[in-house]
């Protein structure tokens, strides 16, 4: 796998995420959804190897991956910015599944992973492309972000045609982020009827893109600013985890 720095921003027990994720405790340790990883340095608790179940978030810089993960975990752990890429390395929040069981050097955990934003520059993308492919192959769920107020899908087309593994189509969720920024801009605390109508059109637009015709991916519009459809996305993630578990 490509040499990319990994930052673990949060380590908690799976109980931290609440009752909706409790089913993960019942996974058999032999479940093939767990993938093998290694710590580059020994963990503070003595772990050297990992069995990991990962939900990965991919999208262009400034599309709100970090803000979205913060909402899902209920804590501002991932740094956010509207103006520049905050993710220069892989960042993850880790939740241990079998911390009460003796596994000496082996850790079992579930994690949310924020991958560096695609489209930063050619050199960065060249460095990341194989790395993206590796992570997609290993992921239990892939969350890909579009943005409500963007119409140029050049980067998205390149990603789905050249990087995304079509065999992972059942694990894919397409998110239209920053729904509050769709026209006509409304500075209130809820979407206007015109915005809702335009979001439905945006979902159809995304669904009909030629680069997404390999399957029938879930598509959901949301806003972290207005807390729109965050729980609905969580439900989709959990359902896909249950499918692979």
XYZ file of N, CA and C in Angstrom:
735
model
N 0.843 -1.195 0.000
C 0.000 0.000 0.000
C 0.879 1.246 0.000
N 0.424 2.313 -0.625
C 1.196 3.542 -0.713
C 1.563 4.056 0.673
N 2.697 4.757 0.732
C 3.208 5.250 2.002
C 2.524 6.563 2.358
N 1.428 6.490 3.094
C 0.658 7.659 3.495
C 0.550 7.671 5.014
N 0.742 8.843 5.610
C 0.662 8.969 7.059
C -0.767 8.747 7.541
N -0.912 8.018 8.628
C -2.218 7.775 9.233
C -2.281 8.444 10.599
N -3.332 9.207 10.832
C -3.549 9.843 12.125
C -4.816 9.280 12.752
N -4.686 8.696 13.931
C -5.856 8.236 14.679
C -6.249 9.367 15.623
N -7.371 10.013 15.329
C -7.788 11.202 16.071
C -8.631 10.875 17.292
N -9.197 9.674 17.318
C -10.068 9.289 18.428
C -10.023 7.781 18.593
N -9.906 7.325 19.837
C -10.008 5.905 20.159
C -10.993 5.747 21.305
N -12.060 5.010 21.065
C -13.079 4.775 22.079
C -13.597 3.350 21.921
N -14.390 2.920 22.890
C -15.107 1.662 22.749
C -16.310 1.887 21.828
N -16.818 0.839 21.218
C -17.961 0.956 20.316
C -19.192 1.507 21.031
N -19.260 1.374 22.342
C -20.382 1.936 23.103
C -20.493 3.447 22.914
N -19.379 4.098 22.577
C -19.361 5.542 22.364
C -20.362 5.959 21.288
N -20.583 5.099 20.301
C -21.464 5.434 19.173
C -22.935 5.168 19.447
N -23.245 4.575 20.594
C -24.643 4.368 20.953
C -25.198 3.026 20.531
N -26.504 2.871 20.767
C -27.142 1.559 20.621
C -27.199 1.074 19.174
N -27.213 1.988 18.212
C -27.364 1.570 16.818
C -26.205 0.722 16.308
N -25.070 0.832 16.974
C -23.890 0.093 16.523
C -23.573 -1.112 17.396
N -24.450 -1.430 18.333
C -24.170 -2.531 19.252
C -24.074 -3.882 18.553
N -24.753 -4.033 17.416
C -24.712 -5.319 16.701
C -23.295 -5.697 16.284
N -22.420 -4.701 16.156
C -21.044 -4.990 15.753
C -20.300 -5.810 16.801
N -20.760 -5.728 18.046
C -20.127 -6.512 19.107
C -20.307 -8.006 18.887
N -21.345 -8.366 18.155
C -21.671 -9.782 17.976
C -20.997 -10.404 16.757
N -20.214 -9.620 16.040
C -19.528 -10.171 14.873
C -18.551 -11.261 15.298
N -18.545 -12.350 14.557
C -17.549 -13.390 14.793
C -16.172 -12.855 14.403
N -15.189 -13.196 15.198
C -13.853 -12.681 14.925
C -13.297 -13.197 13.601
N -13.887 -14.260 13.096
C -13.451 -14.825 11.817
C -14.187 -14.216 10.623
N -15.081 -13.256 10.873
C -15.866 -12.652 9.798
C -14.945 -12.062 8.726
N -15.166 -12.401 7.452
C -14.285 -11.908 6.382
C -14.370 -10.404 6.155
N -15.363 -9.738 6.749
C -15.451 -8.283 6.618
C -14.331 -7.584 7.371
N -13.768 -8.259 8.374
C -12.576 -7.730 9.028
C -11.393 -7.885 8.076
N -10.607 -6.824 7.934
C -9.420 -6.876 7.083
C -8.164 -6.690 7.923
N -7.098 -7.321 7.491
C -5.847 -7.320 8.252
C -5.036 -6.059 7.987
N -4.600 -5.421 9.086
C -3.730 -4.246 9.019
C -2.670 -4.387 10.104
N -1.670 -3.529 10.041
C -0.622 -3.532 11.060
C -0.369 -2.116 11.551
N -0.062 -1.988 12.834
C 0.409 -0.715 13.360
C 1.861 -0.531 12.927
N 2.206 0.666 12.452
C 3.599 0.915 12.075
C 4.484 1.002 13.310
N 3.875 1.397 14.434
C 4.547 1.375 15.731
C 3.612 0.690 16.712
N 4.157 -0.027 17.694
C 3.290 -0.722 18.652
C 2.304 0.233 19.319
N 1.062 -0.201 19.451
C 0.024 0.575 20.118
C 0.339 0.692 21.601
N -0.169 1.732 22.241
C 0.098 1.944 23.667
C -0.403 0.790 24.527
N -1.388 0.027 24.023
C -1.895 -1.126 24.764
C -1.217 -2.431 24.337
N -0.193 -2.295 23.494
C 0.572 -3.467 23.107
C 0.154 -4.114 21.804
N -0.884 -3.575 21.149
C -1.325 -4.149 19.881
C -0.301 -3.879 18.773
N -0.080 -4.865 17.944
C 0.773 -4.698 16.767
C 0.006 -4.965 15.475
N -1.087 -5.722 15.566
C -1.894 -6.056 14.397
C -3.353 -5.675 14.630
N -4.083 -5.509 13.527
C -5.466 -5.035 13.592
C -6.351 -5.886 12.690
N -7.535 -6.200 13.168
C -8.632 -6.683 12.338
C -9.615 -5.518 12.264
N -9.774 -4.929 11.093
C -10.498 -3.668 10.982
C -11.717 -3.771 10.085
N -12.783 -3.082 10.500
C -14.004 -2.918 9.719
C -14.137 -1.422 9.465
N -14.004 -0.996 8.199
C -13.857 0.425 7.904
C -14.999 0.982 7.052
N -15.448 2.185 7.435
C -16.318 3.004 6.590
C -15.459 4.161 6.109
N -15.261 4.276 4.795
C -14.375 5.314 4.277
C -15.174 6.411 3.581
N -14.661 7.637 3.700
C -15.300 8.822 3.126
C -14.355 9.424 2.095
N -14.862 9.593 0.869
C -14.060 10.082 -0.245
C -14.793 11.234 -0.916
N -14.039 12.226 -1.374
C -14.632 13.345 -2.095
C -13.612 14.435 -2.300
N -13.963 15.428 -3.070
C -13.040 16.512 -3.355
C -12.832 17.392 -2.129
N -11.715 18.108 -2.151
C -11.402 19.048 -1.086
C -12.520 20.081 -0.938
N -12.934 20.328 0.302
C -13.957 21.329 0.564
C -15.381 20.837 0.448
N -15.568 19.538 0.290
C -16.917 18.989 0.145
C -17.537 18.574 1.476
N -16.774 18.653 2.563
C -17.366 18.469 3.883
C -17.269 17.083 4.482
N -16.259 16.304 4.086
C -16.112 14.963 4.656
C -15.875 15.015 6.160
N -14.955 15.891 6.569
C -14.607 15.976 7.987
C -15.798 16.418 8.831
N -16.527 17.421 8.360
C -17.709 17.895 9.090
C -18.750 16.796 9.216
N -18.900 16.009 8.165
C -19.891 14.939 8.173
C -19.526 13.855 9.184
N -18.265 13.457 9.214
C -17.865 12.439 10.190
C -18.034 12.971 11.606
N -17.700 14.236 11.826
C -17.911 14.830 13.149
C -19.367 14.705 13.585
N -20.281 14.944 12.657
C -21.708 14.822 12.969
C -22.083 13.384 13.301
N -21.548 12.451 12.546
C -21.899 11.046 12.747
C -21.401 10.516 14.081
N -20.230 10.974 14.524
C -19.697 10.471 15.793
C -20.078 11.356 16.969
N -20.641 12.541 16.687
C -21.104 13.404 17.769
C -20.013 14.126 18.516
N -18.884 14.340 17.857
C -17.783 15.064 18.495
C -16.946 15.728 17.408
N -16.467 16.957 17.687
C -15.642 17.674 16.712
C -14.194 17.211 16.824
N -13.909 16.122 16.154
C -12.584 15.510 16.190
C -11.793 15.841 14.930
N -12.470 15.819 13.784
C -11.810 16.061 12.509
C -11.820 17.558 12.211
N -10.655 18.108 11.883
C -10.528 19.528 11.595
C -11.278 19.871 10.319
N -11.969 21.011 10.318
C -12.760 21.414 9.153
C -12.380 22.812 8.689
N -12.555 23.072 7.396
C -12.314 24.386 6.815
C -13.040 24.478 5.485
N -13.593 25.651 5.183
C -14.272 25.862 3.899
C -13.299 26.273 2.796
N -12.050 26.571 3.166
C -11.163 27.217 2.210
C -9.970 26.388 1.763
N -9.588 25.380 2.532
C -8.426 24.596 2.150
C -8.586 23.168 2.623
N -7.808 22.294 2.039
C -7.853 20.901 2.449
C -7.283 20.753 3.843
N -8.054 20.126 4.732
C -7.583 19.871 6.089
C -6.995 18.470 6.201
N -7.232 17.645 5.210
C -6.816 16.249 5.282
C -5.609 16.040 4.379
N -4.411 16.200 4.938
C -3.179 15.954 4.204
C -2.720 14.519 4.406
N -3.340 13.828 5.329
C -3.031 12.430 5.590
C -4.340 11.727 5.895
N -4.285 10.414 5.941
C -5.481 9.681 6.345
C -5.779 9.991 7.803
N -7.044 10.246 8.110
C -7.460 10.484 9.491
C -8.578 9.517 9.831
N -8.563 9.009 11.052
C -9.586 8.029 11.411
C -10.021 8.169 12.856
N -11.245 7.737 13.105
C -11.787 7.589 14.456
C -12.039 6.104 14.653
N -11.481 5.546 15.712
C -11.451 4.100 15.923
C -12.300 3.723 17.128
N -13.067 2.637 16.983
C -13.943 2.166 18.054
C -13.711 0.671 18.257
N -13.157 0.323 19.423
C -12.789 -1.064 19.698
C -14.024 -1.929 19.914
N -13.980 -3.120 19.343
C -15.115 -4.039 19.402
C -14.938 -5.138 20.435
N -13.714 -5.527 20.709
C -13.485 -6.670 21.596
C -12.426 -6.333 22.644
N -12.515 -5.129 23.185
C -11.475 -4.689 24.110
C -11.467 -5.477 25.411
N -12.580 -6.138 25.756
C -12.649 -6.882 27.014
C -12.162 -8.323 26.854
N -11.823 -8.703 25.637
C -11.360 -10.063 25.384
C -9.851 -10.050 25.175
N -9.195 -11.113 25.597
C -7.744 -11.189 25.515
C -7.295 -11.566 24.104
N -6.598 -10.637 23.460
C -6.044 -10.935 22.148
C -4.593 -10.482 22.064
N -3.978 -10.270 23.178
C -2.560 -9.940 23.306
C -2.130 -8.861 22.314
N -1.717 -9.248 21.103
C -1.179 -8.284 20.147
C -2.164 -7.874 19.057
N -3.397 -8.389 19.126
C -4.358 -8.186 18.041
C -5.552 -7.356 18.499
N -5.808 -6.251 17.788
C -6.946 -5.381 18.090
C -8.040 -5.577 17.049
N -9.303 -5.582 17.507
C -10.455 -5.627 16.606
C -11.176 -4.293 16.715
N -11.339 -3.609 15.585
C -12.055 -2.336 15.694
C -12.815 -1.958 14.431
N -13.769 -1.033 14.655
C -14.573 -0.409 13.613
C -14.095 1.026 13.500
N -14.040 1.577 12.285
C -13.545 2.945 12.169
C -14.220 3.714 11.046
N -14.281 5.038 11.250
C -14.638 5.986 10.203
C -13.329 6.584 9.693
N -13.131 6.576 8.387
C -11.860 7.001 7.805
C -12.089 8.131 6.810
N -11.378 9.237 7.013
C -11.446 10.405 6.137
C -10.211 10.393 5.240
N -10.413 10.116 3.956
C -9.296 10.083 3.018
C -8.985 11.481 2.498
N -7.715 11.743 2.155
C -7.352 13.057 1.603
C -8.236 13.421 0.426
N -8.576 14.697 0.318
C -9.475 15.146 -0.733
C -8.902 14.934 -2.115
N -9.687 14.369 -3.010
C -9.244 14.213 -4.391
C -9.325 15.561 -5.092
N -8.488 15.744 -6.103
C -8.528 16.982 -6.875
C -7.706 18.103 -6.296
N -6.797 17.801 -5.326
C -5.967 18.868 -4.763
C -4.954 19.354 -5.797
N -4.198 18.425 -6.346
C -3.275 18.723 -7.439
C -2.829 17.404 -8.057
N -2.246 17.476 -9.239
C -1.890 16.252 -9.963
C -0.904 15.400 -9.190
N 0.082 16.053 -8.557
C 1.100 15.304 -7.839
C 0.494 14.567 -6.657
N -0.375 15.256 -5.915
C -1.008 14.624 -4.760
C -1.883 13.467 -5.207
N -2.663 13.677 -6.271
C -3.556 12.622 -6.730
C -2.780 11.397 -7.197
N -1.646 11.624 -7.890
C -0.830 10.495 -8.337
C -0.355 9.680 -7.143
N -0.023 10.364 -6.080
C 0.434 9.701 -4.857
C -0.683 8.900 -4.215
N -1.912 9.413 -4.326
C -3.029 8.809 -3.610
C -3.785 7.734 -4.394
N -3.681 7.730 -5.725
C -4.593 6.904 -6.517
C -4.555 5.422 -6.153
N -3.361 4.838 -6.107
C -3.280 3.431 -5.738
C -3.741 3.227 -4.310
N -3.467 4.212 -3.493
C -3.861 4.170 -2.085
C -5.387 4.159 -1.956
N -6.066 5.000 -2.758
C -7.527 4.973 -2.792
C -8.029 3.589 -3.184
N -7.439 3.020 -4.227
C -7.865 1.705 -4.698
C -7.734 0.659 -3.603
N -6.620 0.714 -2.871
C -6.398 -0.245 -1.788
C -7.453 -0.091 -0.702
N -7.742 1.153 -0.331
C -8.715 1.383 0.738
C -10.126 1.009 0.311
N -10.469 1.285 -0.929
C -11.798 0.899 -1.419
C -11.951 -0.614 -1.390
N -10.928 -1.307 -1.800
C -10.961 -2.770 -1.800
C -11.185 -3.322 -0.403
N -10.616 -2.659 0.605
C -10.684 -3.153 1.977
C -11.905 -2.645 2.742
N -12.637 -1.671 2.198
C -13.715 -1.007 2.943
C -14.975 -1.858 3.032
N -15.666 -1.731 4.167
C -16.983 -2.353 4.326
C -18.060 -1.474 3.705
N -17.886 -0.141 3.796
C -18.815 0.829 3.210
C -17.990 1.976 2.632
N -18.391 2.454 1.452
C -17.746 3.600 0.815
C -18.766 4.727 0.708
N -18.464 5.876 1.324
C -19.326 7.058 1.239
C -18.618 8.072 0.343
N -19.225 8.374 -0.799
C -18.622 9.309 -1.754
C -19.435 10.598 -1.776
N -18.744 11.735 -1.615
C -19.420 13.022 -1.533
C -19.380 13.798 -2.842
N -20.561 14.208 -3.282
C -20.739 15.252 -4.275
C -21.103 16.515 -3.488
N -21.276 17.634 -4.187
C -21.671 18.864 -3.499
C -22.843 19.499 -4.234
N -23.818 19.973 -3.455
C -25.086 20.422 -4.031
C -24.926 21.576 -5.006
N -23.955 22.466 -4.765
C -23.827 23.667 -5.590
C -22.745 23.545 -6.661
N -22.281 22.330 -6.931
C -21.251 22.130 -7.955
C -21.814 21.337 -9.134
N -21.501 21.803 -10.334
C -22.010 21.145 -11.543
C -20.915 20.444 -12.348
N -19.671 20.758 -12.059
C -18.563 20.141 -12.784
C -18.240 18.788 -12.154
N -18.423 17.724 -12.914
C -18.187 16.375 -12.393
C -16.965 15.710 -13.030
N -16.022 16.530 -13.496
C -14.832 15.983 -14.149
C -14.053 15.068 -13.218
N -13.815 15.540 -11.989
C -13.069 14.734 -11.020
C -13.847 13.482 -10.634
N -15.158 13.626 -10.482
C -15.996 12.475 -10.124
C -15.947 11.418 -11.225
N -16.035 11.880 -12.464
C -15.996 10.956 -13.596
C -14.675 10.195 -13.627
N -13.572 10.916 -13.421
C -12.266 10.253 -13.406
C -12.204 9.220 -12.287
N -12.701 9.597 -11.121
C -12.645 8.693 -9.975
C -13.409 7.404 -10.243
N -14.646 7.519 -10.673
C -15.466 6.318 -10.856
C -15.026 5.487 -12.065
N -14.441 6.127 -13.062
C -13.996 5.379 -14.236
C -12.623 4.741 -14.063
N -11.798 5.304 -13.163
C -10.414 4.856 -13.075
C -9.976 4.351 -11.706
N -10.724 4.659 -10.673
C -10.282 4.320 -9.318
C -11.264 3.404 -8.603
N -12.529 3.701 -8.680
C -13.522 2.949 -7.916
C -13.640 1.515 -8.414
N -13.739 0.591 -7.471
C -13.907 -0.830 -7.778
C -15.398 -1.116 -7.958
N -15.816 -1.423 -9.177
C -17.235 -1.640 -9.461
C -17.809 -2.811 -8.667
N -16.951 -3.704 -8.205
C -17.415 -4.819 -7.378
C -17.889 -4.365 -6.002
N -17.601 -3.092 -5.662
C -18.022 -2.544 -4.369
C -19.299 -1.720 -4.495
N -20.009 -1.849 -5.601
C -21.177 -0.997 -5.841
C -22.251 -1.149 -4.769
N -22.404 -2.347 -4.216
C -23.419 -2.560 -3.181
C -23.034 -1.907 -1.860
N -21.759 -1.593 -1.705
C -21.291 -0.939 -0.478
C -21.196 0.581 -0.631
N -21.604 1.103 -1.795
C -21.458 2.527 -2.088
C -22.680 3.331 -1.669
N -22.433 4.467 -1.018
C -23.465 5.470 -0.733
C -22.984 6.794 -1.316
N -23.777 7.402 -2.185
C -23.454 8.707 -2.751
C -24.179 9.788 -1.958
N -23.413 10.734 -1.456
C -23.956 11.825 -0.644
C -23.850 13.135 -1.416
N -24.940 13.876 -1.482
C -24.913 15.244 -2.005
C -24.829 16.156 -0.793
N -23.631 16.651 -0.529
C -23.378 17.406 0.696
C -23.730 18.883 0.539
N -23.759 19.571 1.666
C -24.005 21.013 1.718
C -25.279 21.390 0.975
N -26.340 20.661 1.283
C -27.642 20.895 0.648
C -28.144 22.313 0.869
N -27.713 22.937 1.956
C -28.156 24.304 2.260
C -27.592 25.328 1.282
N -26.600 24.938 0.470
C -25.981 25.874 -0.466
C -26.566 25.790 -1.877
N -27.574 24.957 -2.058
C -28.180 24.879 -3.386
C -29.052 26.106 -3.630
N -29.137 26.525 -4.877
C -29.953 27.695 -5.241
C -31.441 27.385 -5.093
N -32.249 28.418 -4.781
C -31.857 29.772 -4.382
C -31.408 29.798 -2.917
N -30.251 30.425 -2.666
C -29.676 30.440 -1.326
C -30.669 31.028 -0.333
N -30.821 30.333 0.776
C -31.739 30.755 1.834
C -30.952 30.788 3.136
N -30.859 31.930 3.773
C -30.042 32.083 4.979
C -30.776 31.666 6.245
N -31.913 31.027 6.097
C -32.686 30.611 7.260
C -32.186 29.313 7.853
N -33.016 28.714 8.705
C -32.636 27.505 9.423
C -33.266 26.251 8.823
N -33.881 26.397 7.669
C -34.453 25.243 6.986
C -34.424 25.500 5.487
N -34.537 24.438 4.732
C -34.542 24.577 3.281
C -35.875 25.130 2.800
N -35.821 25.981 1.794
C -37.052 26.480 1.188
C -37.631 25.400 0.277
N -38.879 25.568 -0.103
C -39.512 24.596 -1.003
C -38.778 24.548 -2.344
N -38.271 25.702 -2.799
C -37.527 25.737 -4.061
C -36.215 24.973 -3.944
N -35.555 25.101 -2.796
C -34.317 24.349 -2.586
C -34.580 22.842 -2.561
N -35.650 22.449 -1.885
C -35.992 21.022 -1.830
C -36.261 20.475 -3.227
N -36.964 21.272 -4.019
C -37.262 20.851 -5.388
C -35.975 20.710 -6.199
N -35.051 21.669 -6.018
C -33.793 21.620 -6.763
C -32.887 20.484 -6.287
N -33.005 20.117 -5.021
C -32.233 18.978 -4.520
C -32.705 17.672 -5.150
N -34.010 17.546 -5.318
C -34.536 16.355 -5.994
C -34.015 16.276 -7.428
N -33.953 17.431 -8.089
C -33.409 17.473 -9.448
C -31.926 17.115 -9.439
N -31.218 17.579 -8.404
C -29.791 17.279 -8.292
C -29.569 15.781 -8.108
N -30.405 15.150 -7.316
C -30.282 13.706 -7.110
C -30.485 12.950 -8.424
N -31.457 13.396 -9.215
C -31.693 12.772 -10.521
C -30.495 13.008 -11.440
N -29.961 14.234 -11.397
C -28.786 14.567 -12.216
C -27.610 13.647 -11.892
N -27.349 13.463 -10.598
C -26.242 12.596 -10.180
C -26.517 11.154 -10.587
N -27.713 10.698 -10.333
C -28.065 9.306 -10.642
C -27.897 8.999 -12.120
N -28.139 10.001 -12.980
C -28.095 9.786 -14.426
C -26.715 10.001 -15.042
N -25.726 10.315 -14.207
C -24.374 10.473 -14.738
C -23.880 9.144 -15.311
N -23.240 9.196 -16.454
C -22.794 7.967 -17.123
C -21.829 7.164 -16.266
N -21.037 7.859 -15.448
C -20.041 7.144 -14.642
C -20.657 6.396 -13.462
N -21.962 6.573 -13.215
C -22.625 5.839 -12.137
C -23.583 4.770 -12.661
N -23.510 4.457 -13.906
C -24.453 3.506 -14.492
C -24.058 2.049 -14.286
N -23.003 1.820 -13.522
C -22.581 0.444 -13.257
C -23.453 -0.226 -12.204
N -24.271 0.540 -11.514
C -25.108 -0.029 -10.466
C -26.240 0.918 -10.147
N -26.841 0.732 -9.015
C -27.927 1.599 -8.579
C -27.630 2.077 -7.162
N -26.621 2.948 -7.010
C -26.170 3.336 -5.673
C -27.206 4.156 -4.916
N -27.179 4.023 -3.599
C -27.992 4.887 -2.755
C -27.510 6.321 -2.912
N -28.445 7.263 -3.016
C -28.114 8.685 -3.108
C -28.927 9.433 -2.065
N -28.245 10.268 -1.288
C -28.928 11.020 -0.243
C -28.353 12.431 -0.169
N -29.229 13.429 -0.057
C -28.810 14.819 0.134
C -28.813 15.124 1.622
N -27.825 15.916 2.063
C -27.785 16.253 3.484
C -27.084 17.582 3.703
N -27.239 18.082 4.908
C -26.564 19.311 5.324
C -26.119 19.159 6.769
N -24.820 19.278 7.007
C -24.340 19.265 8.392
C -24.671 20.587 9.076
N -24.750 21.661 8.292
C -25.053 22.975 8.854
C -26.462 23.020 9.434
N -27.417 22.395 8.739
C -28.817 22.423 9.170
C -29.273 21.098 9.775
N -28.342 20.162 9.963
C -28.670 18.841 10.526
C -29.755 18.126 9.716
N -29.612 18.149 8.418
C -30.587 17.512 7.532
C -30.060 16.157 7.071
N -30.832 15.109 7.342
C -30.572 13.746 6.857
C -29.299 13.105 7.400
N -28.791 13.600 8.518
C -27.616 12.968 9.130
C -27.983 11.585 9.661
N -29.099 11.493 10.355
C -29.527 10.203 10.896
C -29.915 9.239 9.781
N -30.456 9.789 8.706
C -30.814 8.937 7.568
C -29.562 8.320 6.938
N -28.490 9.111 6.857
C -27.235 8.555 6.351
C -26.705 7.483 7.296
N -26.774 7.746 8.586
C -26.323 6.743 9.554
C -27.077 5.430 9.357
N -28.379 5.516 9.128
C -29.182 4.305 8.915
C -28.722 3.545 7.673
N -28.401 4.280 6.608
C -27.918 3.630 5.392
C -26.582 2.934 5.636
N -25.700 3.597 6.379
C -24.402 2.999 6.699
C -24.596 1.725 7.511
N -25.445 1.791 8.522
C -25.682 0.628 9.385
C -26.281 -0.524 8.590
N -27.223 -0.226 7.710
C -27.830 -1.287 6.894
C -26.796 -1.973 6.006
N -25.878 -1.195 5.450
C -24.847 -1.800 4.610
C -23.856 -2.597 5.442
N -23.570 -2.136 6.653
C -22.711 -2.909 7.549
C -23.361 -4.242 7.894
N -24.664 -4.208 8.124
C -25.374 -5.451 8.440
C -25.363 -6.404 7.249
N -25.397 -5.851 6.043
C -25.365 -6.695 4.848
C -24.052 -7.462 4.730
N -22.945 -6.796 5.063
C -21.643 -7.461 4.927
C -21.278 -8.250 6.167
N -21.950 -7.949 7.270
C -21.646 -8.649 8.525
C -22.380 -9.970 8.619
